[in-house]
mmCIF file of C-alpha atoms and ligand atoms in Angstrom:
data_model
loop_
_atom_site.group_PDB
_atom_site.id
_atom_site.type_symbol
_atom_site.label_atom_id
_atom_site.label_comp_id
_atom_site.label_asym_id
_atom_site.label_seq_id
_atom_site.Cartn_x
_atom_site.Cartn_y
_atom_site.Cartn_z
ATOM 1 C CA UNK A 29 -10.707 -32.701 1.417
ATOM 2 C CA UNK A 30 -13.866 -33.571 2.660
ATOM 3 C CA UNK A 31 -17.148 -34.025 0.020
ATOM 4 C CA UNK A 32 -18.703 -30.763 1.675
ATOM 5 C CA UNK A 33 -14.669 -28.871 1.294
ATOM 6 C CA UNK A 34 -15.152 -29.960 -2.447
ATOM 7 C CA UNK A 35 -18.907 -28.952 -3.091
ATOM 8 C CA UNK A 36 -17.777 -25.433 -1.736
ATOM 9 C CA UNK A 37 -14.239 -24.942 -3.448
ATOM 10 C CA UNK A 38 -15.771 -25.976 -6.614
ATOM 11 C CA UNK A 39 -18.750 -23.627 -6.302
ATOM 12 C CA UNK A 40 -16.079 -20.904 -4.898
ATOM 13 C CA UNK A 41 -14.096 -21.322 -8.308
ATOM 14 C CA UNK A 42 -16.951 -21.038 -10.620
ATOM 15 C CA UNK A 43 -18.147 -17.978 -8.957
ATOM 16 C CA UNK A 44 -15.050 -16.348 -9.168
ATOM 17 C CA UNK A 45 -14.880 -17.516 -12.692
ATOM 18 C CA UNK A 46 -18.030 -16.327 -13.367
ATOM 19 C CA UNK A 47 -16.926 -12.327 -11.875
ATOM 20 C CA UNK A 48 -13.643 -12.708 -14.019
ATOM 21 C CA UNK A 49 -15.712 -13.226 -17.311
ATOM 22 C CA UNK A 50 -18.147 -10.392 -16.474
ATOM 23 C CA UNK A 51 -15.348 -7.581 -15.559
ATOM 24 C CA UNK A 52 -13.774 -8.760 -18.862
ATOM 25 C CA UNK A 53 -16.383 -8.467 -21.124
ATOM 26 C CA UNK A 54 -17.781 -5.266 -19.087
ATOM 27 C CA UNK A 55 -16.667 -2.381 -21.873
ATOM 28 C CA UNK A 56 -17.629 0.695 -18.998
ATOM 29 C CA UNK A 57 -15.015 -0.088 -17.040
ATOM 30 C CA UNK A 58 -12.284 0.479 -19.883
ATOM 31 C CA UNK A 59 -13.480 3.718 -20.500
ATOM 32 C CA UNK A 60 -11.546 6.431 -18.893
ATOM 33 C CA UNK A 61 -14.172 8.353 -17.238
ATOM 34 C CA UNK A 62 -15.691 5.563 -15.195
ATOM 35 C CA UNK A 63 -13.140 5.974 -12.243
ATOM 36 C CA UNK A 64 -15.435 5.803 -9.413
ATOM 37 C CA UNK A 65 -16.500 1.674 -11.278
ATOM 38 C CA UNK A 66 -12.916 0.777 -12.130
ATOM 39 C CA UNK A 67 -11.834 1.273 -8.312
ATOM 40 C CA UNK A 68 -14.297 -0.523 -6.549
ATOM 41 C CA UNK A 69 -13.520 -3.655 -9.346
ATOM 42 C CA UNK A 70 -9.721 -3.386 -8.328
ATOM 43 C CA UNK A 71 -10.090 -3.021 -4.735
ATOM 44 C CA UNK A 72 -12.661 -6.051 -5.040
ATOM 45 C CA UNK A 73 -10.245 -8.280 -7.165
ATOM 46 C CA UNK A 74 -7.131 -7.155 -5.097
ATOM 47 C CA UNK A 75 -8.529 -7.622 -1.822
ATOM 48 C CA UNK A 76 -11.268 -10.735 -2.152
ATOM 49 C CA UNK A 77 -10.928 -12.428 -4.964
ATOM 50 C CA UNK A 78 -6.963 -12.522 -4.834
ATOM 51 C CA UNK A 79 -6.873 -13.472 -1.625
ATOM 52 C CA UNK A 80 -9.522 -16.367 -1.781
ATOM 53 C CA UNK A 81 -7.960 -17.777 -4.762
ATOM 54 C CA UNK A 82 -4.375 -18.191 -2.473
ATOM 55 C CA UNK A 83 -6.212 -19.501 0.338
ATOM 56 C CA UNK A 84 -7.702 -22.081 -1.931
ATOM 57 C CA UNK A 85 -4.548 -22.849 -3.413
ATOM 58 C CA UNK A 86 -3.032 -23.535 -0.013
ATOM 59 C CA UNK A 87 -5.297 -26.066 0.117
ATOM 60 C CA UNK A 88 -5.389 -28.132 -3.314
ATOM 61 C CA UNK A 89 -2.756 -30.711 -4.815
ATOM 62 C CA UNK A 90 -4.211 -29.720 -7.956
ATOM 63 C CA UNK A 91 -3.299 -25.807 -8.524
ATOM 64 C CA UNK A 92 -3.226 -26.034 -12.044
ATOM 65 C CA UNK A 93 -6.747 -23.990 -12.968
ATOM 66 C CA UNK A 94 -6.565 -22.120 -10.564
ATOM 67 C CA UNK A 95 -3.111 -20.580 -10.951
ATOM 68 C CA UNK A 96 -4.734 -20.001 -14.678
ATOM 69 C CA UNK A 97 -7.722 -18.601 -12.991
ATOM 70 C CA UNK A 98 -5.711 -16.092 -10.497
ATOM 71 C CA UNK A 99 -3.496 -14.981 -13.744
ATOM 72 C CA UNK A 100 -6.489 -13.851 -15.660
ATOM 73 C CA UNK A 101 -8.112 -12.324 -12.345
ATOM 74 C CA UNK A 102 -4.377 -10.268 -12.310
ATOM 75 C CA UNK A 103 -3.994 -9.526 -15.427
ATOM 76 C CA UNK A 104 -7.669 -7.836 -15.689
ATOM 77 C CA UNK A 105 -6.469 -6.455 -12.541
ATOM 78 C CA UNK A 106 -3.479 -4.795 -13.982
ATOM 79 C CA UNK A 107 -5.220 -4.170 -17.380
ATOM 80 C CA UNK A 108 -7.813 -1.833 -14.834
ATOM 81 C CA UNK A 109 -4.844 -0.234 -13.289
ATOM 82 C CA UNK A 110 -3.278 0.397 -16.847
ATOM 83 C CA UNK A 111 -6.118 2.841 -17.102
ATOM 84 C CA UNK A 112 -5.572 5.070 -14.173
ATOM 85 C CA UNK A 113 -2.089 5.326 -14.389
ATOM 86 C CA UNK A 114 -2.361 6.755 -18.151
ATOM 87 C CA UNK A 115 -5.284 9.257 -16.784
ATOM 88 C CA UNK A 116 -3.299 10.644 -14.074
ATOM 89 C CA UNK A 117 -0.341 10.907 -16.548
ATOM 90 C CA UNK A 118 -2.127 12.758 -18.608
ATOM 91 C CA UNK A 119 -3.610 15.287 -15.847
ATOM 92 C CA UNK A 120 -0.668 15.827 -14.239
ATOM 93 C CA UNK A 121 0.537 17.138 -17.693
ATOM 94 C CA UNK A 122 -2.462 18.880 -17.911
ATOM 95 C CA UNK A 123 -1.789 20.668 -14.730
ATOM 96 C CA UNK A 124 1.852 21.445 -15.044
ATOM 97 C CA UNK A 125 0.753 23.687 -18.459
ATOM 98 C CA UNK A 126 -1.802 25.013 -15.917
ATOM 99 C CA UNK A 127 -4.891 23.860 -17.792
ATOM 100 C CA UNK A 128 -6.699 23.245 -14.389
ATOM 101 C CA UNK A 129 -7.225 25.540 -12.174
ATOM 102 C CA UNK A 130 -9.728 27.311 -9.664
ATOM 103 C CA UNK A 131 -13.366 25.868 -10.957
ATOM 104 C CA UNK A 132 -11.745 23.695 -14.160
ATOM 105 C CA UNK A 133 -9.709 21.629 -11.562
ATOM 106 C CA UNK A 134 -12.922 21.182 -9.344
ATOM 107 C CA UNK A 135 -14.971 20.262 -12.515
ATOM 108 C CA UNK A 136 -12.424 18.182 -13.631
ATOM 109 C CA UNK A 137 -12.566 16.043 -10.201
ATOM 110 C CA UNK A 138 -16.389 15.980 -10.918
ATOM 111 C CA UNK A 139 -15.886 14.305 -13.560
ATOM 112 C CA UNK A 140 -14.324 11.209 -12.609
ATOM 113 C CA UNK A 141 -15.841 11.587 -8.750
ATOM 114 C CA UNK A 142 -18.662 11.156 -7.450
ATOM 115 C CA UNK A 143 -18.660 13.216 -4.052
ATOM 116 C CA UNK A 144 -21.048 14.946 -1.921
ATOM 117 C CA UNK A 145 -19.609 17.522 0.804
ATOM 118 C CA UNK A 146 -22.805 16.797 2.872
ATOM 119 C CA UNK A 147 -21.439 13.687 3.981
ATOM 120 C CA UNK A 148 -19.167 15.929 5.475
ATOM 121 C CA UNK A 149 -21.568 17.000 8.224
ATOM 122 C CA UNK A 150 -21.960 13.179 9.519
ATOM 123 C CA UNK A 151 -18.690 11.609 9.674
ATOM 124 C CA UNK A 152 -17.275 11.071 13.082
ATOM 125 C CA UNK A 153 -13.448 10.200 12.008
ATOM 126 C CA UNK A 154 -11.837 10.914 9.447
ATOM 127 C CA UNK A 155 -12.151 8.532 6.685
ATOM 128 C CA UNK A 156 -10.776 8.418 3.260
ATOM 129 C CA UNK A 157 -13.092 7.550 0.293
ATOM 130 C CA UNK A 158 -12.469 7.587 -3.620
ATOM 131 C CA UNK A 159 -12.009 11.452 -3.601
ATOM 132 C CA UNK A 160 -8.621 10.452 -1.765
ATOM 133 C CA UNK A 161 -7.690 7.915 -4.268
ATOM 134 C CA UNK A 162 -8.457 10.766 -7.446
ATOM 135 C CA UNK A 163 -6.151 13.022 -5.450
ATOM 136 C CA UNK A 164 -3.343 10.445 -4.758
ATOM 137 C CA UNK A 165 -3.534 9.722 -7.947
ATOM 138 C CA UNK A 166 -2.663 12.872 -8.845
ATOM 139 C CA UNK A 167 0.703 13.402 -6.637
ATOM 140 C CA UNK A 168 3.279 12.798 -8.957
ATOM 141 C CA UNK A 169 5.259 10.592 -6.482
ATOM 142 C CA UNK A 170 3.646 7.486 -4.629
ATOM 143 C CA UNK A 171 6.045 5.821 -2.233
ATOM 144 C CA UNK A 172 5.797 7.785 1.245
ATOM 145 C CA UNK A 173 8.986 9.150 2.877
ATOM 146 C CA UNK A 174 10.163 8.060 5.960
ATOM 147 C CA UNK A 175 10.069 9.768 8.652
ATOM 148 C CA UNK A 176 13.840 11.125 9.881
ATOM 149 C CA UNK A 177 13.173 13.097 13.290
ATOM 150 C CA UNK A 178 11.541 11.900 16.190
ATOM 151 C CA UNK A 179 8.823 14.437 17.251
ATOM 152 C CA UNK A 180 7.820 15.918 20.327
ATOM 153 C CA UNK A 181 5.549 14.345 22.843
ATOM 154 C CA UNK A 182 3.397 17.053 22.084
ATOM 155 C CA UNK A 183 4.088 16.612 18.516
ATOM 156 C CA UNK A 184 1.637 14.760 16.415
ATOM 157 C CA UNK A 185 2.179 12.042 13.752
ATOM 158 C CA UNK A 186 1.946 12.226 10.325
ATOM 159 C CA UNK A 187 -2.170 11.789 9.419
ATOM 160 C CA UNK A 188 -3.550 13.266 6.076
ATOM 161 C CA UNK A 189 -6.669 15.723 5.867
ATOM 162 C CA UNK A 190 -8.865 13.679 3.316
ATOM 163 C CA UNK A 191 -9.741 15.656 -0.129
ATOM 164 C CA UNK A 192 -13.662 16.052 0.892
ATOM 165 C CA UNK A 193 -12.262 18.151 4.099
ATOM 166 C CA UNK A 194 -9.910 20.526 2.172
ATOM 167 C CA UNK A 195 -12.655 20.867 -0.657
ATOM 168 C CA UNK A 196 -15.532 21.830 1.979
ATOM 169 C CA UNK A 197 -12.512 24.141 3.788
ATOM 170 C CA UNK A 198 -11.867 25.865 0.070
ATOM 171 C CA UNK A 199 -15.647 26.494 -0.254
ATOM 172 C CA UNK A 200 -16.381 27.543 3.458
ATOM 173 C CA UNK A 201 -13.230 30.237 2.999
ATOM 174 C CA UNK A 202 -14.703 32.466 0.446
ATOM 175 C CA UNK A 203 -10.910 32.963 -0.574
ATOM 176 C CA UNK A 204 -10.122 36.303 -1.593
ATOM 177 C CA UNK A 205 -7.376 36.610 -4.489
ATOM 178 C CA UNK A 206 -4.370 38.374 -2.061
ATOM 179 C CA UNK A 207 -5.017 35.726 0.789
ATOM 180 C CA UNK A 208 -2.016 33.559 2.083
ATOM 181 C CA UNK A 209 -2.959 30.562 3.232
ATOM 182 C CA UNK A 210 -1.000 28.831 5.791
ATOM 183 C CA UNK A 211 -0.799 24.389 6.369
ATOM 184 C CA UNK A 212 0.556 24.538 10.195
ATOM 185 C CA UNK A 213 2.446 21.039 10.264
ATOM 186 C CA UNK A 214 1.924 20.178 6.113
ATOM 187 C CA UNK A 215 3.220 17.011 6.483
ATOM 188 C CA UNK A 216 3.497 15.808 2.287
ATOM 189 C CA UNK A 217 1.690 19.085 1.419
ATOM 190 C CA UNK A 218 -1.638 18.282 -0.116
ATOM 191 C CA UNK A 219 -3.426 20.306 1.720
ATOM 192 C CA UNK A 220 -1.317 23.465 0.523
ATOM 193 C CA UNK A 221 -1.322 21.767 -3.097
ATOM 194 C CA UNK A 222 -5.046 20.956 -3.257
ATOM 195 C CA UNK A 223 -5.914 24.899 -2.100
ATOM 196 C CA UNK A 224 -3.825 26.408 -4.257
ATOM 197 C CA UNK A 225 -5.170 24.286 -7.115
ATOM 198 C CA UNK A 226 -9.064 24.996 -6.071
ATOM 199 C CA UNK A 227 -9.176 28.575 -5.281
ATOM 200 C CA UNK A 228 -5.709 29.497 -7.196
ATOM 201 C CA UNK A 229 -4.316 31.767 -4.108
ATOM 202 C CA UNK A 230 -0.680 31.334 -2.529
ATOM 203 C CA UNK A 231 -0.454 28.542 -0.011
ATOM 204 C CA UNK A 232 2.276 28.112 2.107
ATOM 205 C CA UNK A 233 3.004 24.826 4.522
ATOM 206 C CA UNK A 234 5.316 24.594 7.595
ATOM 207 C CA UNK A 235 6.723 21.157 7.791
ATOM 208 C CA UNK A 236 9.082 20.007 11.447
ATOM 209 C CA UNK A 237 9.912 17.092 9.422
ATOM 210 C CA UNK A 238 12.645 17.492 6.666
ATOM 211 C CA UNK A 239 11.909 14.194 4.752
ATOM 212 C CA UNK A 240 8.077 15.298 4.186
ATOM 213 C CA UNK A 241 9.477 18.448 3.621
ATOM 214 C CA UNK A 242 11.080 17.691 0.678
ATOM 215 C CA UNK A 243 8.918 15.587 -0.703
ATOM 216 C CA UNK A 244 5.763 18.090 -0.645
ATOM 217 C CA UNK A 245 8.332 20.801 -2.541
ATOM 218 C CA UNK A 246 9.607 17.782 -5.267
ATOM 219 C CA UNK A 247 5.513 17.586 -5.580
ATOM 220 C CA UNK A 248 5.311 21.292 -5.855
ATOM 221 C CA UNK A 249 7.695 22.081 -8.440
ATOM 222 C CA UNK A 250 6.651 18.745 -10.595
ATOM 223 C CA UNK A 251 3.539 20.168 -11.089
ATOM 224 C CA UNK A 252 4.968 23.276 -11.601
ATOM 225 C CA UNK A 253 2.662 25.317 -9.017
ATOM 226 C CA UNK A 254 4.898 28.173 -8.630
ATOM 227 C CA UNK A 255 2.574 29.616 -5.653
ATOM 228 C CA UNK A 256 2.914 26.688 -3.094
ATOM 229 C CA UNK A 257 6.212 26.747 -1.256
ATOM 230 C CA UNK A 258 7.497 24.725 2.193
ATOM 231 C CA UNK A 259 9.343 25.355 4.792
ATOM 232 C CA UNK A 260 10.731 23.121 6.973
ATOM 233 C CA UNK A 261 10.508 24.323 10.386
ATOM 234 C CA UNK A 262 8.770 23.954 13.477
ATOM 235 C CA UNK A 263 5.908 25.786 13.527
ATOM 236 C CA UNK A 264 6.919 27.406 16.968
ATOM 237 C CA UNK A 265 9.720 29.157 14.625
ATOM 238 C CA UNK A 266 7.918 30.148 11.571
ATOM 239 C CA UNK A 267 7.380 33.481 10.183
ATOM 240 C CA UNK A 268 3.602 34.256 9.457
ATOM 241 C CA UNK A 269 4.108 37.391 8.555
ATOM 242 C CA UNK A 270 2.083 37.807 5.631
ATOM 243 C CA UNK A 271 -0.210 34.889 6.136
ATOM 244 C CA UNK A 272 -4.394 35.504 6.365
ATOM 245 C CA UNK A 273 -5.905 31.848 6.835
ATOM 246 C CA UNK A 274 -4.323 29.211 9.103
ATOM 247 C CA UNK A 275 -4.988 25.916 8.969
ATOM 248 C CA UNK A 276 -4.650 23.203 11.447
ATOM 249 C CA UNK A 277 -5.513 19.749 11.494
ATOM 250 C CA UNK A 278 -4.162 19.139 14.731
ATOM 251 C CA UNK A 279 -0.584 19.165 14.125
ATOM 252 C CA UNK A 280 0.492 19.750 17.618
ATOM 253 C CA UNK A 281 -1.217 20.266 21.262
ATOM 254 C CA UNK A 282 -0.986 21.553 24.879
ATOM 255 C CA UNK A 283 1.914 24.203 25.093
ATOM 256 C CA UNK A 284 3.307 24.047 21.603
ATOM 257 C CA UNK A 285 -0.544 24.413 20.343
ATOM 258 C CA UNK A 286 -0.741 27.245 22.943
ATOM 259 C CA UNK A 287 2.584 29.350 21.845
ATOM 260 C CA UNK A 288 1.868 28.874 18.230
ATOM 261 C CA UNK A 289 -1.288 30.678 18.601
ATOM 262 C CA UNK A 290 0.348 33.509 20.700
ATOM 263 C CA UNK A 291 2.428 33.955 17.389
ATOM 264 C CA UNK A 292 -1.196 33.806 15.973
ATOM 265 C CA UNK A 293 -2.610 36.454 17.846
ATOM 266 C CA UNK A 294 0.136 39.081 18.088
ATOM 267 C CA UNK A 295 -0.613 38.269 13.485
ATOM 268 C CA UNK A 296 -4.061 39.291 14.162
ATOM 269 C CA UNK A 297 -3.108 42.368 15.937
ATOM 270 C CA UNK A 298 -1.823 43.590 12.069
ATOM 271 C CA UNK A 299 -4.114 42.269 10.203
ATOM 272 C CA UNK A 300 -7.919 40.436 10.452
ATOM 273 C CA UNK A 301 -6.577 36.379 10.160
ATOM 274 C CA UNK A 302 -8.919 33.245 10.095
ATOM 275 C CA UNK A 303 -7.556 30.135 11.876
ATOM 276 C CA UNK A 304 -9.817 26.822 10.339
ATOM 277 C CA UNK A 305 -9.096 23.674 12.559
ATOM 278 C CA UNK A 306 -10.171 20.150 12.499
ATOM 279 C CA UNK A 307 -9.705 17.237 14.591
ATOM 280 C CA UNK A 308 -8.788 17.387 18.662
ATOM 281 C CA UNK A 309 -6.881 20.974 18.453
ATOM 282 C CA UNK A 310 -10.208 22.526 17.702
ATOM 283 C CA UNK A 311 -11.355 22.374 21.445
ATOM 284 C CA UNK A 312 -7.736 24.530 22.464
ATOM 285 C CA UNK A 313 -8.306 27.154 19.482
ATOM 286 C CA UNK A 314 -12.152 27.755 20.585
ATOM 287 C CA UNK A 315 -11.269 28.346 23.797
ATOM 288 C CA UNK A 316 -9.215 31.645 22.718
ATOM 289 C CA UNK A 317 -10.926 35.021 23.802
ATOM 290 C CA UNK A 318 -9.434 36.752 20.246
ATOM 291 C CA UNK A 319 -11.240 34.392 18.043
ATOM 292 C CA UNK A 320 -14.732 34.353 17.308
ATOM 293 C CA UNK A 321 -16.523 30.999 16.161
ATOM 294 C CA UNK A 322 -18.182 31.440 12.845
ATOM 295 C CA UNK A 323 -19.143 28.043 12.863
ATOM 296 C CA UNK A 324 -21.791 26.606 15.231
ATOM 297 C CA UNK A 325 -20.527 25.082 18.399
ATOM 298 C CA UNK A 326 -20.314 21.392 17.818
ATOM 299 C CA UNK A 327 -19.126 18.192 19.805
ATOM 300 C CA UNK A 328 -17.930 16.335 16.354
ATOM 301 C CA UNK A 329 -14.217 17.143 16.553
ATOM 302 C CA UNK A 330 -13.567 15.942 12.985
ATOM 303 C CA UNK A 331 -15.720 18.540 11.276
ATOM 304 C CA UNK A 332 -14.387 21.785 10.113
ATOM 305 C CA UNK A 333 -14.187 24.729 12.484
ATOM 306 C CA UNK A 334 -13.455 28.505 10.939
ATOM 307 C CA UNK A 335 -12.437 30.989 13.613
ATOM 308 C CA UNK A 336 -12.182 35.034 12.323
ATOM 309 C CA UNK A 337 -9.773 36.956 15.035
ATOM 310 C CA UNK A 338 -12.183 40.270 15.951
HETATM 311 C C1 SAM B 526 -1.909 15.397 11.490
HETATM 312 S S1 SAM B 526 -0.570 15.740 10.404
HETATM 313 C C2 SAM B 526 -1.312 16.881 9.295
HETATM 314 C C3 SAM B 526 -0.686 16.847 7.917
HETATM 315 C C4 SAM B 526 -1.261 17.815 6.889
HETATM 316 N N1 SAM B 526 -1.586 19.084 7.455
HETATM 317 C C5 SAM B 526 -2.485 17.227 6.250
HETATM 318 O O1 SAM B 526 -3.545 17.540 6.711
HETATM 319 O O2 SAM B 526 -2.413 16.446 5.312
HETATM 320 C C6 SAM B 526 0.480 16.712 11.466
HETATM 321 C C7 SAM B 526 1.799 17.131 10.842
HETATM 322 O O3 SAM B 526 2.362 18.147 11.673
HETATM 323 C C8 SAM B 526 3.761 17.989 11.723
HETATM 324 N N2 SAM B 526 4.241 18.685 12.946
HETATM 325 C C9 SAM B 526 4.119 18.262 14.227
HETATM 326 N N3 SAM B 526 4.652 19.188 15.072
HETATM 327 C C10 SAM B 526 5.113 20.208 14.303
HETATM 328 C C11 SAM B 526 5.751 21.450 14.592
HETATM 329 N N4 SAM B 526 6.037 21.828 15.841
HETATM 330 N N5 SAM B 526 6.067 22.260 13.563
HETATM 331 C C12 SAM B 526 5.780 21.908 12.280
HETATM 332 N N6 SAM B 526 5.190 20.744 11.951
HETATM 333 C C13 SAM B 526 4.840 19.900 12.943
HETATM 334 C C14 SAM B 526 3.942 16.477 11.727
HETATM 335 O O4 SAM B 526 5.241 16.129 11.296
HETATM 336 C C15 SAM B 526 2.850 16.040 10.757
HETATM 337 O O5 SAM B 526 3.343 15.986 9.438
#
């Protein structure tokens, strides 16, 4: 190594160092409640200071403090993660004896969250913040299923809504207690999960793929939400027969978008339904004569868009 390579890996090991001894001796971050803190420190270790260290030991013939120094930056690591993974044990308990629900479950979130639904009104994509890692957190399964059915061209891919959309669609939806609520294309059901749990009502998801099917029903019955059922079907096939709120987040376009909201409309004819869409589908759905807008016009696809049939 050159004299400048050494001045710099030296100084990159004693900073590093120095991080590792502050997270250790930094009591907040053990404490329970400090979520929002403890993620940003494991994301920080796992993704920077983890990687550095293995570049840097790519590079030296002497590994031996370092190795030492990349244990103790894992093991705080893991110590961090210890902490999460006994929280969410705890809620999930908490919600299978149904001690969250409607505004406890939303308080609860608060919290541990820090979240404003303004930002809602800005973001251009979709983007996933810490709200998304509370929720994960909460699934009682981690490891994603794989996908066993190739879709339609006019099919889309798997994608999930993130929290802050399906909290904003809860509050936007003045829910009434008898309202069905409908997850067109559910994919591993958090949407129908996450309104059920916030406003309490029965939610419902339609699912083409079997695999995610299953997995958002195993996810369902572990947390022992008796109201939130799935049915794996494609949506062009589904019965909507007592369903009042539809959601999309553009599960499917062109003519499969197009007969599932003929379904839609012939629903309306019964019974006033609301159809709330976000992403590309939303152009298709506002251009339907039946539906009026209640939400201003807007060129931001990924923002929520509630339609009320007349
Ligand atoms: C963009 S993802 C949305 C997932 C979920 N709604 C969410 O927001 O987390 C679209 C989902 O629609 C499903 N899908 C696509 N075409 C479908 C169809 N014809 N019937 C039912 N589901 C369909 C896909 O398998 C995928 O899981």
């Amino acid at each position: 190594m050159a004299i400048f390579e050494i001045q710099s890996y030296i100084g990159t090991i004693f900073e590093i160092q120095s991080y590792i001894g502050t997270i250790e001796k930094n009591v907040s971050l053990y404490e329970e409640k400090n979520f929002d803190k403890r993620i940003e420190v494991i994301d920080f270790i796992g993704f920077q200071v983890i990687d550095q260290m293995e570049e840097l030991l790519r590079k030296t013939a002497q590994p031996d403090k370092l190795i030492s120094l990349k244990y103790r930056a894992e093991k705080v690591k893991a110590e961090l993660e210890e902490i999460d993974i006994n929280l969410f044990q705890r809620l999930q308990a908490n919600i299978r004896m149904e001690r969250y629900t409607g505004k406890k479950f939303k308080s609860l979130i608060n919290e541990y969250v820090d979240f404003n639904l303004d930002y809602n009104e800005h973001q251009e994509e979709t983007g996933y913040d810490n709200l998304d890692i509370f929720i994960n957190g909460l699934s009682p399964f981690q490891t994603m299923p794989e996908q066993t059915k190739d879709l339609e061209p006019e099919m889309v891919y798997y994608q999930k809504t993130p929290a802050r959309i399906v909290f904003e669609l809860v509050e936007k939806s003045h829910f009434k207690k008898e309202d069905v609520f409908f997850d067109l294309g559910a994919g591993l059901g958090q949407v129908a999960i996450l309104v059920n749990l916030l406003a309490g009502i029965t939610a419902k998801g339609v699912e083409f793929e079997p695999a995610f099917c299953d997995y958002a029903r195993d996810c369902a019955a572990e947390l022992n939400l008796s109201n939130v059922t799935f049915i794996n079907v494609d949506a062009r096939k589904a019965d909507y027969s007592d369903g009042t709120i539809f959601f999309m987040f553009t599960p499917f376009k062109g003519e499969i978008l197009q007969e599932v909201l003929a379904m839609l409309r012939k629903e309306s004819l019964l019974r006033k339904i609301k159809i709330i869409t976000y992403g590309p589908c939303t152009a298709q759905v506002a251009l339907q004569s039946w539906l009026d807008c209640a939400t201003p016009a807007d060129d931001n696809v990924y923002k929520l868009a509630v339609f009320s049939s007349f």
